[in-house]
Every structure is written in C-alpha cells, then in structure tokens.
Tab-separated table of C-alpha atoms in Angstrom:
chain	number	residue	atom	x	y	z
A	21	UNK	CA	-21.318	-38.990	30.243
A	22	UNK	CA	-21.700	-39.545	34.012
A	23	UNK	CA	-25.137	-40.567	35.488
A	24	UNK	CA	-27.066	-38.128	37.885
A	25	UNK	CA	-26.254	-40.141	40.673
A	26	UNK	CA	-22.836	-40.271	40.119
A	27	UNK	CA	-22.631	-36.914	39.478
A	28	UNK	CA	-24.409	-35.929	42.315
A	29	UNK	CA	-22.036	-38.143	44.742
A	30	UNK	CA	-18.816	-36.536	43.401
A	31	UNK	CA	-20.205	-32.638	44.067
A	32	UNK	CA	-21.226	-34.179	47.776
A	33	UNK	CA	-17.813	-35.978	48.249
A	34	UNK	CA	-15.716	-32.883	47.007
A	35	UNK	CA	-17.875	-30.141	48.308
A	36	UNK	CA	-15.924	-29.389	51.638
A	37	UNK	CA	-12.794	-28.948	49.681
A	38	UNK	CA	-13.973	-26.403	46.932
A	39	UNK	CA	-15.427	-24.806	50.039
A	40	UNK	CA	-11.571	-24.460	51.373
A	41	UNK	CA	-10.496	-23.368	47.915
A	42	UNK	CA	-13.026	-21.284	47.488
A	43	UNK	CA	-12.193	-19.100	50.516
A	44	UNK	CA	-8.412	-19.436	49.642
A	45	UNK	CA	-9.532	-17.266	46.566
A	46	UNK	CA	-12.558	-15.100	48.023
A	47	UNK	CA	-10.985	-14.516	51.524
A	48	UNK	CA	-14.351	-14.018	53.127
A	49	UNK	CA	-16.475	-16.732	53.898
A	50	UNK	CA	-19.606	-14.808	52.844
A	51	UNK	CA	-18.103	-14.731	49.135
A	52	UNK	CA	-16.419	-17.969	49.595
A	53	UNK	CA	-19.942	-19.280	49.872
A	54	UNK	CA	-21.536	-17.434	46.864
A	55	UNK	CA	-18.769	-18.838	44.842
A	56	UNK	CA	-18.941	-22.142	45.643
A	57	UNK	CA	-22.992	-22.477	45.397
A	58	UNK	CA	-22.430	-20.776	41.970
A	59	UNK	CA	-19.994	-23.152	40.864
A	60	UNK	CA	-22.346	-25.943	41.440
A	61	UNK	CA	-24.791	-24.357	39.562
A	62	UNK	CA	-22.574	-23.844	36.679
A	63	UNK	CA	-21.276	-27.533	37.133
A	64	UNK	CA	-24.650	-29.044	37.446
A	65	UNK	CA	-25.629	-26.874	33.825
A	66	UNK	CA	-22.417	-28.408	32.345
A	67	UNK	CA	-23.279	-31.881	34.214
A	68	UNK	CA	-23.434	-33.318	30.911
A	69	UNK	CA	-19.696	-32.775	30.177
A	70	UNK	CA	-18.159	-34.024	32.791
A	71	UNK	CA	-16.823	-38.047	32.042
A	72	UNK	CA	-17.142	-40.184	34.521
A	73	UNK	CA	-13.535	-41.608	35.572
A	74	UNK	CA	-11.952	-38.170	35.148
A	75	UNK	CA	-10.883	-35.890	37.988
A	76	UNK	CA	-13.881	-34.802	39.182
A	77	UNK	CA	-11.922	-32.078	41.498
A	78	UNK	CA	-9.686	-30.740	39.433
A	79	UNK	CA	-12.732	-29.866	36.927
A	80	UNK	CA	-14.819	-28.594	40.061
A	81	UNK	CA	-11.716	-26.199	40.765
A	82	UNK	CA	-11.254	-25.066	37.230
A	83	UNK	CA	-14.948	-24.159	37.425
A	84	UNK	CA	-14.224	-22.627	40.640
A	85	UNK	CA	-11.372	-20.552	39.478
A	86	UNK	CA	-13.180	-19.042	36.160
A	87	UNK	CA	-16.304	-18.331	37.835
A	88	UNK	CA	-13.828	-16.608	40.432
A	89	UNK	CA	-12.664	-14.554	37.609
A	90	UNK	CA	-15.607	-13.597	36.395
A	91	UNK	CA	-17.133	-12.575	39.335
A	92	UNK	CA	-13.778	-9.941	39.952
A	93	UNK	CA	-14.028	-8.730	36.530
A	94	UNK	CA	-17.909	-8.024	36.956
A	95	UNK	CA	-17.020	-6.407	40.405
A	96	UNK	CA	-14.393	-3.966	38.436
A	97	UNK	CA	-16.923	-3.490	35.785
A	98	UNK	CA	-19.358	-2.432	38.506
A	99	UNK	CA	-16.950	-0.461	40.736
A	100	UNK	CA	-18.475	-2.219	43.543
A	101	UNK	CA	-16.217	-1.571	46.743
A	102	UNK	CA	-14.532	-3.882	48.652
A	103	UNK	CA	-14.785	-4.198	52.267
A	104	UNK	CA	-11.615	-3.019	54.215
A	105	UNK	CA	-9.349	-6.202	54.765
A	106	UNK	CA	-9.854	-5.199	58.880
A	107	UNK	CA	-13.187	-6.364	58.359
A	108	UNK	CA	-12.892	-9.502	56.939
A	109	UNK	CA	-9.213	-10.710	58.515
A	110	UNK	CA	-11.317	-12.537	62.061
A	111	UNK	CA	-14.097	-14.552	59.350
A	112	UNK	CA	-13.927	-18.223	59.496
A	113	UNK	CA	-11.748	-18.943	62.415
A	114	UNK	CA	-12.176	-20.927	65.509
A	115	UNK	CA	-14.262	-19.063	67.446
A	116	UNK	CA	-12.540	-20.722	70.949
A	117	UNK	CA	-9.741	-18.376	71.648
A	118	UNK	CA	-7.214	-19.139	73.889
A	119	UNK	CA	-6.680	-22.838	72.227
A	120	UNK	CA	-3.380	-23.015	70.492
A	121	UNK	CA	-5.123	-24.713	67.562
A	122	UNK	CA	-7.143	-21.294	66.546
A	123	UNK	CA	-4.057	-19.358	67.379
A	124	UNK	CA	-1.588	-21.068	64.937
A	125	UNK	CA	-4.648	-21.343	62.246
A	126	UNK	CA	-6.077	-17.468	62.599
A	127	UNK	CA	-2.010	-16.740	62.193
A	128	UNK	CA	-1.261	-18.999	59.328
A	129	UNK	CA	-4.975	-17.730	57.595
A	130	UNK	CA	-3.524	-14.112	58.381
A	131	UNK	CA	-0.819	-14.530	56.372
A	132	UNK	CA	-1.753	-16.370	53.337
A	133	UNK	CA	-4.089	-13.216	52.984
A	134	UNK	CA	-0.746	-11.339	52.642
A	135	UNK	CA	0.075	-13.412	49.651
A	136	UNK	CA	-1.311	-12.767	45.742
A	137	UNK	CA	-3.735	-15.144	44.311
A	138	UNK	CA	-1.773	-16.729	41.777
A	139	UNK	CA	0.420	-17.471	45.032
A	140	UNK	CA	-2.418	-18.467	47.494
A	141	UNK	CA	-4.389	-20.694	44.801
A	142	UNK	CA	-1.106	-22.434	44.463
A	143	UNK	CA	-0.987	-23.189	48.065
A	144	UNK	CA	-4.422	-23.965	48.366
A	145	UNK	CA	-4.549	-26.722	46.397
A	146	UNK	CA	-1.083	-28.287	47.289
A	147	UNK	CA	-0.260	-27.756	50.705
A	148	UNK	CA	-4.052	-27.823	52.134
A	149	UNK	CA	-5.981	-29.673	49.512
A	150	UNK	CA	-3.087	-32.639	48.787
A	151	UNK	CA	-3.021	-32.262	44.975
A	152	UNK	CA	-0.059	-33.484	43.270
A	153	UNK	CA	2.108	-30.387	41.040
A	154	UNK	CA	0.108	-32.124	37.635
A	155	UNK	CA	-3.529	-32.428	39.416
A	156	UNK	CA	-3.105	-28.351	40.238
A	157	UNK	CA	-1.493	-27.355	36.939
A	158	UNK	CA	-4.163	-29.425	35.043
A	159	UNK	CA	-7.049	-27.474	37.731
A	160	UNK	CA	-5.292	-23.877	37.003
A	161	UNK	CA	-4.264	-24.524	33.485
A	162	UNK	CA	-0.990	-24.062	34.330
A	163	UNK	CA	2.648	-25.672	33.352
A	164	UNK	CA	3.830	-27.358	35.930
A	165	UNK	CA	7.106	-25.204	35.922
A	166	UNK	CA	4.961	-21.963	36.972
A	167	UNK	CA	3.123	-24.283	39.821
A	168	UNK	CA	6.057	-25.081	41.490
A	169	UNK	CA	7.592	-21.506	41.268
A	170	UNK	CA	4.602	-20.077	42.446
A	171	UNK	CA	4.543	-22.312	45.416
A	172	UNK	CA	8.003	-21.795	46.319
A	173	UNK	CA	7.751	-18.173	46.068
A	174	UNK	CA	4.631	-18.348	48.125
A	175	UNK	CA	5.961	-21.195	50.761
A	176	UNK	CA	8.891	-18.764	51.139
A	177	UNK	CA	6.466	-15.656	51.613
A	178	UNK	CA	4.498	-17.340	53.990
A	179	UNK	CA	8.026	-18.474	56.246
A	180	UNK	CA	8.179	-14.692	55.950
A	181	UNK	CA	5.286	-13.596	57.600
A	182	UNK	CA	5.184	-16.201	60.094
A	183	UNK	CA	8.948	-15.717	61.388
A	184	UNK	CA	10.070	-19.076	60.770
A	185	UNK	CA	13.102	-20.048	59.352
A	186	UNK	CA	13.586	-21.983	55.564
A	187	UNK	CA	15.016	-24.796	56.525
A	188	UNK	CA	15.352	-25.625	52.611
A	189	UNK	CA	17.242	-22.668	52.001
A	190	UNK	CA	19.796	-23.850	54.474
C-alpha cells in the first residue's frame, strides 16, 4: 500500500495525461473533464489498492476507461441525447488561428474523431501518450495482438482522412 503522499504525487504527475486520454475517449472537453475528476474520485476511494512501484498510469487509465464505460452505458440507459458532432468538432483547440500549429492540430483532432474508440483509445495512448504495445494492452486489458491491429487499422484510417500517403505500405 502506497502512502498519501505518494499517492497524491502520482495523480498530480499523471493528471495532464489522463486529461489527454480522457478527451481521446469523451471528445468534448466538457465531458473529458467530468471524466477525469471522476476518475480521481474513484482512484482516491480505491487509493488503498494501488502498490506503490506499479504503473501508476496504466491503473489511472484502466480507471479511466471503465468509468468511461459506465458513464455511456448510464447515458443509453437514460436516453440522454448527444450533442450534434458540429457542436463539439472546434472544443479544445488553439484558439490562435492562422498559426500552422492549430491548423495541423484542429485537422489531426478532426480526424481521430472520425475513428471508433477501440481505434482512438489505441492511438491515444501510443502515439500521443508514449506507452509501449504491453503498458496499453495491460491499461485496456487487451492482448497485445489486438493493440497493435487496432493501431494499424487506426494509423491507416487516420493517413486516410488526412490525405497522406502510407509510406509503410509502400
């Protein structure tokens, strides 16, 4: 069992990245931030099972994920509505236009929107959080073998919608 401390200095260091994972999942920011304030409450209730020495992240993420799934399933349950994807497609970007920076970002954000969220979760924990193939299987609960095909299905998706050419497929 960690101390509080410890605890308390892993949620700080890791909190900008379940942020990012967060609205991989969510795609709004507004959700993106309800899910990640809930996962630290759920975290900080199961504070007592996390070890200390373990991968703090990849535990964070799980917790992320589930809570994620709950919170669609509820939403089904409830037949809330969601908002139109129009509405939600300019949240979180740079709010500079005219830099090439927000351009390549608001395009790149566009189309990982386009992609499903076994695909985008994937993605959002390899290619923009830096987690090895095992780190993200062990976070999704996953075999490795369906991480790497679902990040080569959605790398390849993503080329796709950005009208760039797989050089891997070459």
């Amino acid at each position: 069992m960690a101390s509080t401390i410890e605890f308390e200095r892993e949620l700080r260091q890791h909190w900008p990245r379940l942020r990012r994972f967060a609205f991989a999942l969510c795609r709004n920011a507004a959700d993106a931030d309800d899910l990640v304030q809930g996962t630290a409450e759920r975290a900080m209730r199961a504070a007592g099972q996390w070890q200390s020495g373990t991968r703090f992240d990849s535990w964070m993420f799980r917790i992320a994920r589930n809570h994620w799934i709950d919170t669609v399933r509820a939403r089904g349950r409830q037949a809330v509505r969601f908002a139109p994807e129009e509405e939600g497609a300019g949240v979180g970007f740079d709010p500079r236009p005219g830099t090439e920076a927000a351009i390549d970002l608001k395009r790149a954000m566009a189309a990982m929107q386009t992609l499903p969220v076994e695909q985008r979760e994937v993605i959002a924990l390899i290619l923009i959080d830096g987690l090895g193939y095992r780190e993200a299987a062990e976070a999704l609960e996953l075999p490795i073998g369906t991480v790497s095909s679902r990040l080569v299905r959605g790398r390849k998706a993503l080329l796709a919608v950005l009208g760039e050419k797989d050089e891997s497929s070459d």
